Amino acid sequence: QVQLVQSGAEVKKPGASVKISCKASGYRFNYYGIAWVRQAPGQGLQWMGWISPHNDNTYYEQNFQGRVTMTTDTSTTTAYMELRTLRSDDTAVYFCARDRVAGAPTPYYFDDWGQGTPVTVSS
Amino acid sequence: EIVLTQSPATLSVSPGDRATLSCRASQSLSSSLAWYQQIPGQPPRLLIYSASTRATGVPARFTGSGSGTEYTLTISSLQSEDFAVYYCQQYNKWPSTPFGQGTRLEIK
């Protein structure tokens, strides 16, 4: 079955960077895009972006442009999301999610999700 | 950029009753709309895609409908496990901010 297993909780100081991994299994990794979504405490879902493991094509949400980098490693079927210059309002749970549509050139919808990685940014 | 507006923000319904949740888009989505359920402490769960297609394993009491800019998620005969937060998400146009702000469905 499809599984997305994310790396563990992180505590960072303002100005630092965080890199979260999302290990995928149970499907052909190259065929499906991976999205990153975050959720601040008590808030709704916030889209961060999407990457295609097939060609590394990315869509980044405008508010994160220049601060986020999404990558994939097809040899280990792992996706990564790095967020730089962290601020206190980056404190959130970060989710990876698998696109439902194989070979999609743009993001669609997401039917498998990682368990979430809590990130706390505090001095 | 497409903006999704969900209403109401909070909906109070009794178990066994019907709930109707709305998602309005600032531009036509051509039925490229999905619905998710999120229980606190868990990741979202895909319920509906293409506006009206239930995802695998989703009970028949969940029904998606709509077209153009107006979409609805109807949950008939609410069960205890249905009380959660529901989000709509568009995938018609990118780049975008695709999620609505959510509707909290609470027990009346």
XYZ file of N, CA and C in Angstrom:
693
model
N 0.838 -1.177 0.000
C 0.000 0.000 0.000
C 0.890 1.249 0.000
N 0.318 2.356 -0.453
C 1.068 3.602 -0.508
C 1.345 4.105 0.908
N 2.592 4.495 1.134
C 2.970 5.084 2.421
C 3.878 6.281 2.181
N 3.642 7.317 2.934
C 4.522 8.477 2.966
C 4.917 8.673 4.423
N 6.217 8.519 4.705
C 6.695 8.620 6.078
C 7.633 9.817 6.169
N 7.247 10.762 7.005
C 8.006 11.995 7.125
C 9.011 11.938 8.259
N 9.987 12.810 8.189
C 10.992 12.905 9.240
C 10.372 13.524 10.491
N 11.123 13.485 11.572
C 10.588 13.825 12.876
C 10.529 15.320 13.159
N 9.984 15.621 14.326
C 9.778 17.001 14.747
C 11.094 17.771 14.802
N 10.986 19.071 14.530
C 12.142 19.950 14.502
C 11.880 21.183 15.373
N 12.931 21.652 16.016
C 12.885 22.925 16.737
C 14.012 23.780 16.188
N 13.678 24.955 15.715
C 14.669 25.816 15.075
C 14.589 27.236 15.627
N 15.699 27.932 15.515
C 15.742 29.343 15.904
C 15.401 30.215 14.694
N 14.871 31.388 14.946
C 14.587 32.306 13.839
C 15.831 32.541 12.997
N 15.623 32.549 11.675
C 16.734 32.750 10.754
C 17.369 31.467 10.265
N 17.101 30.364 10.938
C 17.654 29.073 10.538
C 16.858 28.492 9.377
N 17.315 27.298 8.931
C 16.628 26.558 7.869
C 16.180 25.212 8.411
N 15.170 24.649 7.765
C 14.722 23.301 8.097
C 14.542 22.535 6.791
N 14.910 21.260 6.822
C 14.725 20.395 5.661
C 13.998 19.140 6.121
N 12.825 18.924 5.567
C 11.952 17.816 5.951
C 11.958 16.783 4.831
N 12.014 15.514 5.203
C 11.972 14.450 4.206
C 10.637 13.723 4.229
N 10.324 13.104 3.114
C 9.071 12.386 2.926
C 9.410 11.126 2.125
N 9.537 9.997 2.826
C 9.929 8.739 2.195
C 8.688 8.039 1.647
N 8.673 7.817 0.336
C 7.519 7.212 -0.310
C 7.753 5.737 -0.594
N 6.696 4.948 -0.507
C 6.780 3.530 -0.851
C 5.417 3.042 -1.303
N 5.429 1.890 -1.994
C 4.177 1.265 -2.408
C 3.651 1.711 -3.750
N 4.410 2.518 -4.480
C 3.969 2.950 -5.813
C 5.202 3.400 -6.598
N 4.995 3.681 -7.884
C 6.100 4.121 -8.737
C 6.331 5.611 -8.506
N 7.375 5.904 -7.783
C 7.636 7.250 -7.273
C 7.672 8.296 -8.393
N 8.296 7.941 -9.508
C 8.467 8.903 -10.596
C 7.151 9.382 -11.196
N 6.085 8.588 -11.011
C 4.862 8.837 -11.775
C 3.953 9.897 -11.151
N 4.148 10.206 -9.866
C 3.171 11.038 -9.156
C 3.851 12.213 -8.473
N 3.261 13.384 -8.649
C 3.785 14.568 -8.001
C 3.613 14.522 -6.490
N 4.420 15.298 -5.819
C 4.369 15.425 -4.364
C 4.103 16.885 -4.010
N 3.079 17.108 -3.192
C 2.762 18.452 -2.717
C 3.216 18.608 -1.277
N 3.453 19.850 -0.896
C 3.750 20.186 0.501
C 2.716 21.195 0.972
N 2.137 20.900 2.122
C 1.062 21.699 2.708
C 1.391 21.868 4.184
N 1.163 23.053 4.718
C 1.424 23.224 6.145
C 0.167 23.724 6.865
N 0.180 23.567 8.171
C -0.959 23.957 8.990
C -0.449 24.524 10.311
N -0.593 25.829 10.459
C -0.221 26.477 11.708
C -1.224 26.085 12.798
N -0.838 26.199 14.059
C -1.723 25.794 15.154
C -3.084 26.468 15.063
N -4.133 25.669 15.037
C -5.494 26.186 14.999
C -5.924 26.817 13.701
N -5.096 26.699 12.674
C -5.384 27.347 11.384
C -5.722 26.317 10.314
N -6.046 26.829 9.116
C -6.389 25.962 8.006
C -5.166 25.466 7.251
N -5.434 24.796 6.136
C -4.374 24.244 5.300
C -3.782 25.342 4.424
N -2.448 25.367 4.369
C -1.762 26.356 3.552
C -0.887 25.642 2.533
N -1.164 25.865 1.281
C -0.392 25.284 0.188
C 0.992 25.901 0.116
N 2.016 25.051 -0.037
C 3.377 25.561 -0.196
C 3.898 25.333 -1.606
N 3.554 24.212 -2.198
C 4.027 23.956 -3.549
C 3.972 22.483 -3.900
N 4.533 22.173 -5.060
C 4.418 20.823 -5.632
C 5.616 20.568 -6.505
N 6.044 19.286 -6.566
C 7.153 18.920 -7.418
C 6.827 17.628 -8.135
N 7.234 17.558 -9.379
C 7.128 16.327 -10.143
C 8.447 15.579 -10.067
N 8.484 14.361 -9.497
C 9.735 13.599 -9.449
C 10.231 13.215 -10.849
N 9.328 13.224 -11.826
C 9.700 12.811 -13.173
C 10.665 13.790 -13.817
N 10.369 15.095 -13.687
C 11.202 16.093 -14.374
C 11.613 17.252 -13.477
N 11.347 17.141 -12.157
C 11.682 18.185 -11.177
C 10.966 19.501 -11.454
N 9.911 19.467 -12.233
C 9.114 20.670 -12.416
C 8.448 21.036 -11.091
N 8.465 22.324 -10.757
C 7.906 22.749 -9.477
C 6.885 23.874 -9.660
N 5.934 23.921 -8.738
C 5.037 25.055 -8.568
C 5.152 25.490 -7.118
N 5.664 26.678 -6.882
C 5.777 27.198 -5.531
C 4.712 28.262 -5.317
N 4.106 28.213 -4.120
C 3.153 29.271 -3.771
C 3.929 30.585 -3.684
N 3.310 31.638 -4.174
C 4.022 32.904 -4.317
C 4.630 33.393 -3.005
N 3.916 33.189 -1.906
C 4.403 33.693 -0.610
C 5.683 33.010 -0.146
N 6.000 31.858 -0.743
C 7.192 31.115 -0.333
C 8.320 31.212 -1.358
N 8.041 31.859 -2.465
C 9.069 31.984 -3.509
C 10.336 32.604 -2.932
N 11.474 31.988 -3.222
C 12.749 32.487 -2.747
C 13.157 31.948 -1.383
N 12.199 31.345 -0.676
C 12.507 30.816 0.659
C 12.361 29.309 0.736
N 11.747 28.715 -0.256
C 11.487 27.277 -0.228
C 12.146 26.604 -1.429
N 12.632 25.387 -1.200
C 13.132 24.551 -2.281
C 12.603 23.138 -2.082
N 11.979 22.620 -3.111
C 11.483 21.236 -3.093
C 12.313 20.413 -4.057
N 12.736 19.241 -3.583
C 13.549 18.348 -4.392
C 13.069 16.920 -4.197
N 13.521 16.047 -5.089
C 13.258 14.622 -4.945
C 14.530 13.844 -5.232
N 14.628 12.683 -4.642
C 15.715 11.749 -4.907
C 15.062 10.440 -5.355
N 15.082 10.198 -6.653
C 14.388 9.015 -7.161
C 15.077 7.721 -6.754
N 16.382 7.793 -6.442
C 17.091 6.564 -6.040
C 16.620 6.073 -4.674
N 16.173 6.991 -3.835
C 15.684 6.605 -2.504
C 14.189 6.845 -2.352
N 13.529 7.238 -3.412
C 12.085 7.562 -3.432
C 11.715 8.482 -2.274
N 12.488 9.543 -2.155
C 12.273 10.488 -1.065
C 12.120 11.901 -1.625
N 11.162 12.612 -1.102
C 10.983 14.024 -1.423
C 11.447 14.866 -0.242
N 11.939 16.055 -0.559
C 12.441 16.956 0.471
C 11.841 18.337 0.277
N 11.654 19.014 1.408
C 11.225 20.403 1.389
C 12.113 21.166 2.355
N 12.825 22.175 1.829
C 13.677 23.016 2.657
C 13.071 24.411 2.721
N 12.912 24.922 3.923
C 12.415 26.279 4.137
C 13.491 27.064 4.873
N 13.854 28.213 4.337
C 14.966 28.997 4.861
C 14.465 30.252 5.550
N 15.392 30.881 6.257
C 15.111 32.143 6.959
C 13.827 32.023 7.771
N 13.789 31.048 8.642
C 12.581 30.756 9.409
C 12.199 31.910 10.328
N 10.884 32.070 10.467
C 10.296 33.073 11.371
C 9.367 32.355 12.340
N 8.954 33.027 13.358
C 8.065 32.393 14.342
C 6.745 31.967 13.703
N 6.296 32.686 12.687
C 5.026 32.300 12.067
C 5.174 31.136 11.082
N 6.360 30.568 10.985
C 6.550 29.313 10.243
C 6.291 28.103 11.131
N 6.025 28.346 12.406
C 5.671 27.257 13.310
C 4.386 26.609 12.823
N 4.467 25.315 12.521
C 3.340 24.633 11.893
C 3.644 23.142 11.800
N 2.631 22.389 11.434
C 2.818 21.002 11.020
C 2.900 20.995 9.493
N 3.938 20.340 8.978
C 4.180 20.296 7.544
C 3.843 18.893 7.034
N 3.014 18.857 5.973
C 2.589 17.592 5.391
C 3.124 17.461 3.968
N 3.509 16.230 3.591
C 3.673 15.918 2.175
C 2.455 15.103 1.747
N 2.122 15.158 0.473
C 0.947 14.456 -0.032
C 1.201 14.031 -1.481
N 0.716 12.859 -1.844
C 0.902 12.335 -3.189
C -0.258 12.718 -4.093
N 0.097 13.208 -5.274
C -0.918 13.529 -6.257
C -1.651 12.254 -6.655
N -2.924 12.384 -6.906
C -3.743 11.227 -7.280
C -3.589 10.857 -8.747
N -3.137 11.810 -9.549
C -3.136 11.635 -10.997
C -1.711 11.378 -11.473
N -1.503 10.252 -12.125
C -0.180 9.878 -12.615
C 0.220 10.743 -13.793
N 1.490 11.138 -13.808
C 2.029 11.861 -14.942
C 1.481 13.252 -15.135
N 0.869 13.815 -14.103
C 0.243 15.135 -14.261
C 1.306 16.220 -14.422
N 1.124 17.141 -15.356
C 2.083 18.238 -15.522
C 1.888 19.356 -14.507
N 0.732 19.368 -13.850
C 0.436 20.357 -12.809
C -0.216 19.617 -11.642
N -0.293 20.254 -10.475
C -0.919 19.576 -9.328
C -2.399 19.275 -9.559
N -2.861 18.167 -9.012
C -4.273 17.834 -9.048
C -4.796 17.769 -7.614
N -5.154 16.589 -7.160
C -5.663 16.417 -5.802
C -4.907 15.262 -5.165
N -5.064 15.100 -3.828
C -4.078 14.328 -3.082
C -4.757 13.303 -2.183
N -4.455 12.053 -2.429
C -5.178 11.018 -1.690
C -4.323 10.245 -0.711
N -3.023 10.505 -0.662
C -2.174 9.882 0.348
C -1.321 10.966 0.970
N -1.299 10.958 2.296
C -0.626 12.017 3.031
C 0.378 11.419 4.023
N 1.456 12.160 4.252
C 2.345 11.804 5.333
C 1.701 12.127 6.673
N 2.367 11.699 7.721
C 1.803 11.861 9.061
C 1.958 13.282 9.589
N 2.772 14.079 8.937
C 3.004 15.446 9.378
C 4.282 15.569 10.197
N 4.979 16.673 10.023
C 6.197 16.974 10.773
C 6.003 18.302 11.486
N 5.940 18.298 12.812
C 5.823 19.576 13.530
C 7.149 20.323 13.496
N 7.078 21.597 13.172
C 8.250 22.458 13.202
C 7.929 23.633 14.123
N 8.791 23.820 15.100
C 8.643 24.937 16.034
C 9.795 25.899 15.823
N 9.468 27.168 15.616
C 10.487 28.198 15.443
C 10.402 29.135 16.647
N 11.455 29.103 17.443
C 11.436 29.894 18.665
C 12.849 30.232 19.080
N 13.024 31.424 19.610
C 14.338 31.833 20.096
C 14.571 31.308 21.525
N -5.666 35.362 -9.747
C -5.595 34.170 -8.905
C -6.997 33.791 -8.424
N -7.256 32.498 -8.434
C -8.554 31.993 -7.985
C -8.608 31.996 -6.457
N -9.691 32.504 -5.916
C -9.916 32.511 -4.467
C -11.146 31.654 -4.184
N -11.022 30.756 -3.204
C -12.134 29.919 -2.769
C -12.674 30.431 -1.443
N -13.977 30.580 -1.369
C -14.630 31.028 -0.148
C -15.596 29.955 0.320
N -15.349 29.425 1.511
C -16.219 28.390 2.060
C -17.197 29.017 3.049
N -18.394 28.481 3.041
C -19.396 28.936 3.997
C -20.299 27.785 4.413
N -20.811 27.824 5.664
C -20.409 28.797 6.686
C -19.045 28.439 7.265
N -18.514 29.295 8.116
C -17.251 28.980 8.784
C -17.446 27.835 9.767
N -18.569 27.851 10.454
C -18.916 26.794 11.401
C -20.366 26.397 11.165
N -20.619 25.112 11.190
C -21.974 24.590 10.984
C -22.283 23.633 12.125
N -23.370 23.905 12.819
C -23.790 23.051 13.937
C -24.979 22.217 13.500
N -24.811 20.904 13.540
C -25.829 19.980 13.050
C -25.967 18.821 14.033
N -27.161 18.316 14.165
C -27.394 17.172 15.053
C -27.054 15.867 14.338
N -26.550 14.883 15.062
C -26.325 13.555 14.463
C -27.603 13.034 13.821
N -27.451 12.446 12.643
C -28.602 11.943 11.903
C -29.180 12.939 10.924
N -28.861 14.220 11.094
C -29.353 15.248 10.182
C -28.418 15.402 8.980
N -28.830 16.276 8.048
C -28.058 16.533 6.838
C -27.236 17.806 7.012
N -26.024 17.802 6.469
C -25.186 18.998 6.462
C -24.880 19.393 5.023
N -24.942 20.688 4.770
C -24.641 21.208 3.437
C -23.567 22.270 3.551
N -22.426 22.019 2.908
C -21.270 22.908 2.964
C -21.064 23.495 1.575
N -20.677 24.779 1.544
C -20.557 25.483 0.275
C -19.125 25.925 0.019
N -18.745 25.934 -1.252
C -17.445 26.427 -1.692
C -17.688 27.237 -2.954
N -17.367 28.502 -2.890
C -17.571 29.405 -4.019
C -16.218 29.871 -4.540
N -16.035 29.837 -5.852
C -14.781 30.226 -6.480
C -14.933 31.573 -7.176
N -13.822 32.303 -7.255
C -13.845 33.619 -7.891
C -13.842 33.528 -9.413
N -13.512 32.343 -9.926
C -13.564 32.081 -11.371
C -14.084 30.658 -11.557
N -14.523 30.369 -12.756
C -14.979 29.020 -13.029
C -13.857 28.000 -12.822
N -14.225 26.870 -12.186
C -13.248 25.802 -11.941
C -13.412 24.635 -12.910
N -14.436 24.690 -13.742
C -14.697 23.589 -14.691
C -14.708 22.243 -13.981
N -15.296 22.230 -12.788
C -15.448 21.023 -11.947
C -14.134 20.466 -11.425
N -13.061 21.246 -11.519
C -11.764 20.806 -10.975
C -11.690 21.179 -9.500
N -12.485 20.477 -8.713
C -12.595 20.779 -7.296
C -12.606 19.498 -6.491
N -11.862 19.531 -5.376
C -11.809 18.393 -4.459
C -12.250 18.841 -3.071
N -12.720 17.869 -2.304
C -13.098 18.098 -0.914
C -12.284 17.164 -0.019
N -11.878 17.701 1.132
C -11.120 16.930 2.114
C -11.798 17.058 3.475
N -11.618 16.025 4.274
C -12.043 16.015 5.673
C -10.796 15.958 6.534
N -10.765 16.766 7.583
C -9.628 16.679 8.504
C -10.131 16.594 9.937
N -9.739 15.524 10.574
C -10.002 15.342 12.001
C -8.777 15.871 12.745
N -8.984 16.589 13.859
C -7.828 17.175 14.576
C -6.754 16.144 14.870
N -5.507 16.545 14.599
C -4.377 15.661 14.863
C -4.073 14.688 13.751
N -4.864 14.726 12.667
C -4.650 13.816 11.550
C -4.421 14.609 10.269
N -3.789 13.971 9.276
C -3.706 14.643 7.970
C -5.078 14.676 7.295
N -5.236 15.526 6.296
C -6.505 15.546 5.554
C -6.749 14.217 4.849
N -8.029 13.969 4.598
C -8.465 12.779 3.874
C -9.244 13.228 2.658
N -8.860 12.735 1.479
C -9.585 13.067 0.258
C -10.966 12.418 0.278
N -12.003 13.210 0.065
C -13.375 12.697 -0.004
C -13.899 12.654 -1.427
N -13.761 13.782 -2.109
C -14.405 13.998 -3.415
C -13.387 14.641 -4.345
N -13.382 14.242 -5.624
C -12.628 14.948 -6.644
C -13.493 15.088 -7.889
N -13.028 15.926 -8.788
C -13.818 16.258 -9.978
C -15.236 16.668 -9.588
N -15.327 17.379 -8.489
C -16.558 17.961 -7.949
C -17.549 16.961 -7.390
N -17.598 15.737 -7.957
C -18.679 14.831 -7.561
C -18.279 13.359 -7.479
N -17.026 13.027 -7.688
C -16.578 11.630 -7.652
C -16.048 11.296 -6.267
N -16.657 10.304 -5.634
C -16.167 9.907 -4.311
C -14.845 9.167 -4.437
N -13.919 9.477 -3.547
C -12.651 8.758 -3.492
C -12.879 7.347 -2.942
N -11.882 6.518 -3.117
C -11.987 5.125 -2.686
C -12.318 5.030 -1.201
N -13.335 4.251 -0.883
C -13.673 3.988 0.506
C -14.535 5.035 1.175
N -14.888 6.087 0.465
C -15.709 7.146 1.059
C -17.174 6.713 1.055
N -17.835 6.814 2.201
C -19.233 6.365 2.269
C -20.157 7.153 1.353
N -21.221 6.507 0.954
C -22.162 7.097 0.012
C -22.907 8.291 0.591
N -22.862 8.488 1.903
C -23.558 9.639 2.492
C -22.863 10.963 2.157
N -21.642 10.890 1.614
C -20.929 12.081 1.162
C -21.207 12.285 -0.334
N -21.756 13.454 -0.664
C -22.077 13.741 -2.055
C -21.555 15.114 -2.437
N -20.811 15.177 -3.521
C -20.344 16.441 -4.049
C -21.144 16.824 -5.278
N -21.394 18.124 -5.413
C -22.139 18.597 -6.578
C -21.676 20.006 -6.920
N -22.146 20.486 -8.062
C -21.847 21.850 -8.459
C -21.115 21.931 -9.775
N -20.956 23.154 -10.229
C -20.255 23.430 -11.469
C -19.911 24.906 -11.502
N -19.091 25.269 -12.488
C -18.745 26.677 -12.619
C -18.034 27.206 -11.397
N -18.697 28.107 -10.693
C -18.085 28.720 -9.510
C -18.721 28.283 -8.194
N -19.759 27.471 -8.235
C -20.496 27.087 -7.027
C -20.476 25.581 -6.813
N -20.005 25.164 -5.652
C -19.878 23.739 -5.340
C -20.404 23.465 -3.937
N -20.908 22.252 -3.755
C -21.531 21.868 -2.487
C -21.094 20.470 -2.097
N -20.814 20.315 -0.807
C -20.612 18.989 -0.226
C -21.781 18.735 0.709
N -22.504 17.665 0.459
C -23.644 17.302 1.295
C -23.327 16.008 2.030
N -23.564 16.018 3.324
C -23.386 14.812 4.129
C -24.755 14.475 4.706
N -25.293 13.366 4.251
C -26.620 12.981 4.723
C -26.471 12.127 5.975
N -27.407 12.208 6.882
C -27.447 11.380 8.074
C -26.092 11.363 8.785
N -25.744 12.474 9.373
C -24.432 12.643 9.993
C -24.139 11.606 11.062
N -22.949 11.043 10.979
C -22.440 10.116 11.981
C -21.447 10.847 12.877
N -21.174 10.280 14.027
C -20.291 10.937 14.992
C -18.909 11.205 14.401
N -18.452 10.293 13.539
C -17.103 10.447 12.976
C -17.036 11.510 11.877
N -18.174 12.084 11.488
C -18.207 13.095 10.437
C -17.935 14.496 10.968
N -17.942 14.662 12.267
C -17.723 15.990 12.826
C -16.229 16.289 12.774
N -15.885 17.237 11.905
C -14.502 17.506 11.533
C -14.474 18.842 10.801
N -13.308 19.158 10.245
C -13.187 20.351 9.405
C -13.091 19.898 7.949
N -13.787 20.612 7.070
C -13.836 20.266 5.656
C -13.248 21.404 4.835
N -12.393 21.018 3.877
C -11.746 21.983 2.998
C -12.066 21.656 1.543
N -12.270 22.698 0.763
C -12.310 22.513 -0.684
C -10.968 22.949 -1.266
N -10.637 22.390 -2.419
C -9.363 22.677 -3.084
C -9.584 22.696 -4.585
N -9.121 23.740 -5.244
C -9.256 23.804 -6.700
C -7.955 23.371 -7.351
N -8.074 22.802 -8.538
C -6.887 22.424 -9.300
C -7.052 22.779 -10.776
N -7.865 23.782 -11.022
C -8.109 24.184 -12.407
C -7.020 25.090 -12.955
N -6.408 25.889 -12.087
C -5.451 26.862 -12.568
C -4.296 26.966 -11.575
N -3.060 26.951 -12.145
C -1.848 27.092 -11.338
C -0.952 28.131 -11.966
N -0.064 28.781 -11.185
C 0.022 28.689 -9.718
C -1.182 29.319 -9.047
N -1.381 28.925 -7.801
C -2.590 29.334 -7.110
C -2.428 29.117 -5.620
N -3.362 29.641 -4.872
C -3.540 29.291 -3.460
C -4.810 28.464 -3.418
N -4.691 27.140 -3.411
C -5.821 26.323 -3.823
C -6.868 25.983 -2.776
N -6.556 26.165 -1.497
C -7.511 25.721 -0.483
C -8.460 26.830 -0.037
N -9.708 26.425 0.257
C -10.593 27.305 0.988
C -10.176 27.369 2.449
N -10.842 28.229 3.208
C -10.428 28.444 4.597
C -11.001 27.398 5.546
N -11.895 26.568 5.041
C -12.432 25.465 5.834
C -13.779 25.765 6.456
N -14.554 24.711 6.657
C -15.814 24.766 7.409
C -15.711 23.752 8.542
N -15.944 24.235 9.760
C -15.936 23.348 10.911
C -17.350 22.821 11.138
N -17.490 21.507 11.101
C -18.789 20.869 11.322
C -18.807 20.363 12.751
N -19.696 20.935 13.557
C -19.723 20.580 14.972
C -21.081 20.014 15.362
N -21.067 19.291 16.459
C -22.286 18.663 16.951
C -23.173 19.709 17.608
N -24.451 19.701 17.211
C -25.420 20.635 17.792
C -25.957 20.056 19.085
